[in-house]
Short mmCIF file of C-alpha atoms and ligand atoms in Angstrom, two decimals:
data_model
loop_
_atom_site.label_atom_id
_atom_site.label_comp_id
_atom_site.label_asym_id
_atom_site.label_seq_id
_atom_site.Cartn_x
_atom_site.Cartn_y
_atom_site.Cartn_z
CA MET A 988 17.16 -23.99 -11.51
CA THR A 989 18.31 -27.55 -12.34
CA THR A 990 21.79 -27.70 -13.91
CA ALA A 991 23.86 -30.75 -14.48
CA ASN A 992 26.96 -30.67 -12.27
CA THR A 993 29.31 -30.70 -15.27
CA ASP A 994 27.55 -27.64 -16.62
CA ARG A 995 27.75 -25.75 -13.29
CA ILE A 996 31.48 -25.18 -13.47
CA ILE A 997 32.69 -22.41 -15.62
CA ILE A 998 36.42 -22.54 -16.33
CA ALA A 999 38.17 -19.12 -16.09
CA LEU A 1000 40.52 -18.77 -19.19
CA ASP A 1001 42.93 -16.44 -17.52
CA VAL A 1002 45.62 -16.72 -20.08
CA PRO A 1003 47.12 -14.09 -22.42
CA THR A 1004 46.96 -15.89 -25.79
CA LYS A 1005 44.52 -17.94 -27.89
CA GLU A 1006 47.10 -20.75 -28.06
CA GLU A 1007 47.02 -21.25 -24.35
CA GLY A 1008 43.38 -20.79 -24.08
CA LEU A 1009 42.53 -23.27 -26.81
CA ALA A 1010 45.08 -25.75 -25.47
CA LEU A 1011 43.32 -25.68 -22.20
CA ALA A 1012 39.83 -25.90 -23.67
CA GLY A 1013 41.00 -28.78 -25.65
CA ARG A 1014 42.36 -30.61 -22.72
CA LEU A 1015 39.21 -29.99 -20.55
CA LYS A 1016 37.10 -32.33 -22.72
CA ASP A 1017 34.31 -32.71 -20.20
CA ALA A 1018 33.87 -29.00 -19.40
CA ARG A 1019 31.28 -27.00 -21.29
CA THR A 1020 31.67 -23.25 -20.57
CA PHE A 1021 34.73 -21.06 -20.64
CA LYS A 1022 35.10 -17.61 -19.21
CA VAL A 1023 36.88 -15.12 -21.43
CA GLY A 1024 37.87 -11.98 -19.65
CA LEU A 1025 39.37 -8.65 -20.49
CA GLU A 1026 42.97 -9.91 -20.89
CA LEU A 1027 42.25 -12.70 -23.36
CA PHE A 1028 39.50 -10.75 -25.30
CA THR A 1029 41.64 -7.66 -25.56
CA ALA A 1030 44.37 -9.92 -27.08
CA GLU A 1031 42.46 -12.13 -29.35
CA GLY A 1032 39.00 -10.46 -30.06
CA PRO A 1033 35.81 -12.43 -30.95
CA ALA A 1034 37.65 -14.75 -33.47
CA LEU A 1035 38.59 -16.81 -30.39
CA PHE A 1036 34.85 -17.54 -29.95
CA ARG A 1037 34.62 -19.33 -33.30
CA LYS A 1038 37.57 -21.50 -32.23
CA LEU A 1039 36.07 -22.37 -28.95
CA LYS A 1040 32.74 -23.19 -30.68
CA ALA A 1041 34.56 -25.47 -33.01
CA LEU A 1042 35.65 -27.42 -29.86
CA ARG A 1043 31.90 -27.37 -28.92
CA LYS A 1044 32.41 -25.07 -25.98
CA ASP A 1045 30.16 -22.29 -24.70
CA VAL A 1046 31.55 -18.77 -24.03
CA PHE A 1047 30.98 -16.68 -20.90
CA LEU A 1048 32.17 -13.14 -22.00
CA ASP A 1049 33.22 -11.35 -18.80
CA LEU A 1050 33.76 -7.79 -19.87
CA LYS A 1051 31.75 -6.15 -17.09
CA LEU A 1052 30.24 -3.57 -19.48
CA HIS A 1053 29.39 -0.22 -18.10
CA ASP A 1054 28.37 2.57 -20.50
CA ILE A 1055 25.28 4.44 -21.67
CA PRO A 1056 22.28 2.13 -22.47
CA ASN A 1057 22.58 2.39 -26.29
CA THR A 1058 26.35 1.44 -26.30
CA VAL A 1059 25.85 -1.51 -23.83
CA SER A 1060 22.93 -2.92 -25.66
CA GLY A 1061 24.98 -2.63 -29.04
CA ALA A 1062 27.74 -4.62 -27.35
CA VAL A 1063 25.24 -7.17 -26.18
CA ARG A 1064 23.92 -7.61 -29.71
CA SER A 1065 27.49 -7.90 -31.19
CA ALA A 1066 28.38 -10.52 -28.50
CA PHE A 1067 25.33 -12.52 -29.24
CA ARG A 1068 26.10 -12.50 -32.99
CA HIS A 1069 29.51 -13.91 -32.16
CA GLY A 1070 27.94 -16.77 -30.29
CA VAL A 1071 28.37 -15.67 -26.66
CA GLN A 1072 26.12 -17.68 -24.23
CA MET A 1073 26.71 -15.60 -21.00
CA MET A 1074 27.96 -12.12 -20.35
CA THR A 1075 28.36 -9.55 -17.67
CA ILE A 1076 27.26 -5.92 -17.33
CA HIS A 1077 27.68 -3.58 -14.29
CA THR A 1078 24.45 -3.08 -12.38
CA SER A 1079 25.71 0.36 -11.33
CA GLY A 1080 25.27 1.34 -15.00
CA GLY A 1081 21.67 1.94 -13.88
CA ARG A 1082 18.15 0.59 -14.53
CA GLU A 1083 17.82 1.89 -18.03
CA MET A 1084 21.00 0.38 -19.23
CA MET A 1085 20.10 -2.98 -17.83
CA VAL A 1086 16.46 -2.85 -19.22
CA GLN A 1087 17.74 -2.04 -22.73
CA ALA A 1088 20.52 -4.68 -22.54
CA ALA A 1089 17.98 -7.35 -21.42
CA GLY A 1090 15.50 -6.23 -24.28
CA THR A 1091 18.17 -6.49 -26.81
CA ALA A 1092 19.30 -9.91 -25.67
CA ARG A 1093 15.73 -11.22 -25.90
CA GLN A 1094 15.04 -9.54 -29.28
CA ALA A 1095 18.37 -10.75 -30.86
CA ALA A 1096 17.69 -14.25 -29.68
CA SER A 1097 14.16 -14.32 -31.06
CA GLU A 1098 15.29 -12.92 -34.40
CA ALA A 1099 18.05 -15.54 -34.69
CA GLY A 1100 15.85 -18.38 -33.28
CA ARG A 1101 18.58 -19.17 -30.73
CA PRO A 1102 18.50 -19.38 -26.94
CA LYS A 1103 18.76 -15.96 -25.25
CA PRO A 1104 22.23 -15.18 -23.78
CA LEU A 1105 22.27 -15.07 -20.07
CA LEU A 1106 22.85 -11.51 -18.84
CA LEU A 1107 24.51 -11.33 -15.47
CA GLY A 1108 24.89 -8.28 -13.26
CA VAL A 1109 28.09 -7.38 -11.42
CA THR A 1110 27.28 -5.80 -8.18
CA VAL A 1111 30.07 -4.50 -5.89
CA LEU A 1112 33.63 -5.60 -7.01
CA THR A 1113 35.17 -7.62 -4.32
CA SER A 1114 38.30 -5.51 -4.57
CA LEU A 1115 36.23 -2.58 -3.02
CA LYS A 1116 35.74 -2.13 0.68
CA GLY A 1117 33.27 0.20 2.52
CA ALA A 1118 35.64 3.13 2.47
CA ASP A 1119 36.11 2.79 -1.31
CA LEU A 1120 32.43 2.95 -1.87
CA GLU A 1121 32.13 5.95 0.42
CA ALA A 1122 34.96 7.75 -1.61
CA VAL A 1123 32.94 7.46 -4.76
CA GLY A 1124 29.73 8.73 -3.09
CA GLN A 1125 28.04 5.28 -2.39
CA PRO A 1126 26.75 3.88 0.96
CA ALA A 1127 29.69 2.30 2.75
CA ASP A 1128 27.67 -0.88 3.72
CA VAL A 1129 28.84 -3.31 1.08
CA ALA A 1130 26.22 -6.00 1.84
CA SER A 1131 23.29 -3.63 1.48
CA GLN A 1132 24.66 -2.15 -1.68
CA VAL A 1133 25.02 -5.59 -3.14
CA LEU A 1134 21.29 -6.36 -2.17
CA ARG A 1135 20.14 -3.05 -3.56
CA LEU A 1136 21.95 -3.51 -6.95
CA ALA A 1137 20.95 -7.18 -7.23
CA GLY A 1138 17.34 -6.04 -6.71
CA LEU A 1139 17.67 -3.43 -9.34
CA ALA A 1140 19.21 -6.06 -11.77
CA LYS A 1141 16.28 -8.44 -11.21
CA ALA A 1142 13.67 -5.75 -11.70
CA ALA A 1143 15.36 -4.58 -14.89
CA GLY A 1144 15.17 -8.14 -16.33
CA LEU A 1145 18.73 -9.42 -15.99
CA ASP A 1146 18.99 -13.25 -15.54
CA GLY A 1147 21.25 -13.16 -12.56
CA VAL A 1148 24.21 -11.78 -10.72
CA VAL A 1149 27.86 -12.52 -10.05
CA CYS A 1150 28.65 -12.40 -6.30
CA SER A 1151 31.20 -13.77 -3.80
CA PRO A 1152 30.44 -16.97 -1.95
CA GLN A 1153 29.62 -14.86 1.19
CA GLU A 1154 26.70 -13.22 -0.52
CA ILE A 1155 25.04 -16.43 -2.05
CA GLU A 1156 22.77 -17.20 0.89
CA VAL A 1157 21.34 -13.73 1.46
CA LEU A 1158 20.79 -13.18 -2.28
CA ARG A 1159 19.06 -16.47 -2.55
CA ARG A 1160 16.83 -15.87 0.48
CA GLU A 1161 16.01 -12.32 -0.80
CA PHE A 1162 15.37 -13.03 -4.48
CA GLY A 1163 14.23 -16.70 -4.56
CA PRO A 1164 15.10 -19.47 -7.02
CA GLU A 1165 14.73 -17.43 -10.27
CA LEU A 1166 17.80 -15.38 -9.86
CA ILE A 1167 20.89 -17.01 -11.32
CA ILE A 1168 23.77 -16.86 -8.96
CA VAL A 1169 27.37 -17.18 -10.32
CA THR A 1170 30.28 -17.19 -7.91
CA PRO A 1171 34.03 -17.15 -8.18
CA GLY A 1172 36.27 -17.49 -5.06
CA ILE A 1173 35.88 -21.34 -5.11
CA ARG A 1174 38.46 -23.74 -3.77
CA PRO A 1175 38.26 -27.44 -3.28
CA VAL A 1176 39.81 -28.57 0.02
CA TRP A 1177 42.69 -30.09 -1.93
CA ALA A 1178 43.55 -26.88 -3.83
CA ALA A 1179 45.70 -23.84 -2.74
CA ALA A 1180 43.83 -20.65 -1.89
CA GLN A 1181 46.39 -18.47 -3.93
CA ASP A 1182 45.21 -14.93 -3.74
CA GLN A 1183 41.55 -15.74 -3.01
CA LYS A 1184 40.83 -14.68 0.50
CA ARG A 1185 37.21 -15.48 1.33
CA ILE A 1186 36.81 -18.90 -0.26
CA MET A 1187 34.25 -21.68 -0.18
CA THR A 1188 34.38 -25.20 -1.44
CA PRO A 1189 32.31 -26.12 -4.60
CA ALA A 1190 29.87 -28.18 -2.57
CA GLU A 1191 29.34 -25.54 0.11
CA ALA A 1192 28.66 -22.95 -2.59
CA VAL A 1193 26.08 -25.04 -4.34
CA ALA A 1194 24.43 -25.98 -1.09
CA LYS A 1195 24.00 -22.29 -0.33
CA GLY A 1196 22.40 -21.70 -3.59
CA ALA A 1197 25.06 -20.99 -6.38
CA ASP A 1198 23.99 -22.07 -9.88
CA TYR A 1199 27.37 -21.66 -11.51
CA LEU A 1200 30.85 -21.73 -10.10
CA VAL A 1201 33.70 -19.84 -11.82
CA ILE A 1202 36.95 -21.86 -11.15
CA GLY A 1203 40.32 -21.05 -12.62
CA ARG A 1204 43.62 -22.17 -11.27
CA PRO A 1205 42.58 -25.16 -9.19
CA ILE A 1206 41.60 -26.65 -12.59
CA THR A 1207 43.65 -24.81 -15.15
CA GLY A 1208 46.92 -25.20 -13.05
CA ALA A 1209 46.40 -28.87 -12.21
CA PRO A 1210 48.66 -31.51 -13.85
CA SER A 1211 45.52 -32.90 -15.48
CA PRO A 1212 43.00 -30.24 -15.77
CA ASN A 1213 40.19 -32.56 -16.92
CA GLU A 1214 40.84 -34.84 -14.01
CA ALA A 1215 40.64 -31.94 -11.55
CA PHE A 1216 37.39 -30.79 -13.15
CA LEU A 1217 35.83 -34.28 -12.84
CA ARG A 1218 36.97 -34.48 -9.24
CA ILE A 1219 35.05 -31.25 -8.52
CA VAL A 1220 32.04 -32.52 -10.43
CA GLU A 1221 32.16 -35.77 -8.25
CA GLU A 1222 32.27 -33.66 -5.13
CA LEU A 1223 29.14 -31.92 -6.17
CA ALA A 1224 27.29 -35.22 -6.64
O1 C5P B 284 41.85 -18.90 -10.58
P1 C5P B 284 40.68 -18.56 -9.82
O2 C5P B 284 39.79 -19.67 -9.51
O3 C5P B 284 40.87 -17.67 -8.56
O4 C5P B 284 39.82 -17.65 -10.80
C1 C5P B 284 38.66 -16.97 -10.50
C2 C5P B 284 38.10 -16.22 -11.64
O5 C5P B 284 37.07 -15.39 -11.18
C3 C5P B 284 39.12 -15.21 -12.29
O6 C5P B 284 38.81 -14.97 -13.58
C4 C5P B 284 38.87 -13.94 -11.43
O7 C5P B 284 39.22 -12.69 -12.12
C5 C5P B 284 37.30 -14.07 -11.26
N1 C5P B 284 36.86 -13.29 -10.14
C6 C5P B 284 37.25 -13.44 -8.85
N2 C5P B 284 36.67 -12.75 -7.81
C7 C5P B 284 35.76 -11.85 -8.08
C8 C5P B 284 35.34 -11.66 -9.45
C9 C5P B 284 35.96 -12.32 -10.47
O8 C5P B 284 38.03 -14.28 -8.61
N3 C5P B 284 35.23 -11.20 -7.11
#
């Protein structure tokens, strides 16, 4: 996949209100895509998307959907109607859930004559370790579980997966160039790690095969977010 470096960086809008989110989006004039997660979406709902759209921004809706196939595909349709360009669903929701979600995304886009939203599969949450997987009856080997779920996602027609930087290489090797890989846990050398433990620089992650980098605080917490953003874009060049 060839993506312009400015479009590779997705800004995590981890703020509680639309005022803060829109102020950040306004300051980040060179950034294109903004990730809205559970906190901000629960606070502000889809009305926020129209406001981001008015700023000519794309929306990555990160709700990590996990429900029965009919419910998840309904949510995919609703998100698309509200102008979402990328969204996440849990691969552990199963093959049928993913197949239906992917089919709905394709159908909704073709009916509307707009580009299909990218559907990304969440594999194993990085907050879970081997023992946590075992406790819920899954194989304790995190890496093989990630590979298994990513394979299921690809076969079911999802566009890509979200993974930690440590898994980029093996997923790229296993599934080739078609699978879109999105990774958080990114820290430029000049930024503080904060609570991220297994971090990688933007250039390293792209060299290993990431298509999109989700970056929050190194950009949103910088004195000039747009300058921090452009500095990372330059590092990728
Ligand atoms: O501020 P920071 O760059 O750490 O933000 C990273 C974003 O990616 C946050 O929205 C965080 O919830 C998300 N994320 C993560 N690690 C994961 C999955 C998602 O940091 N494994």
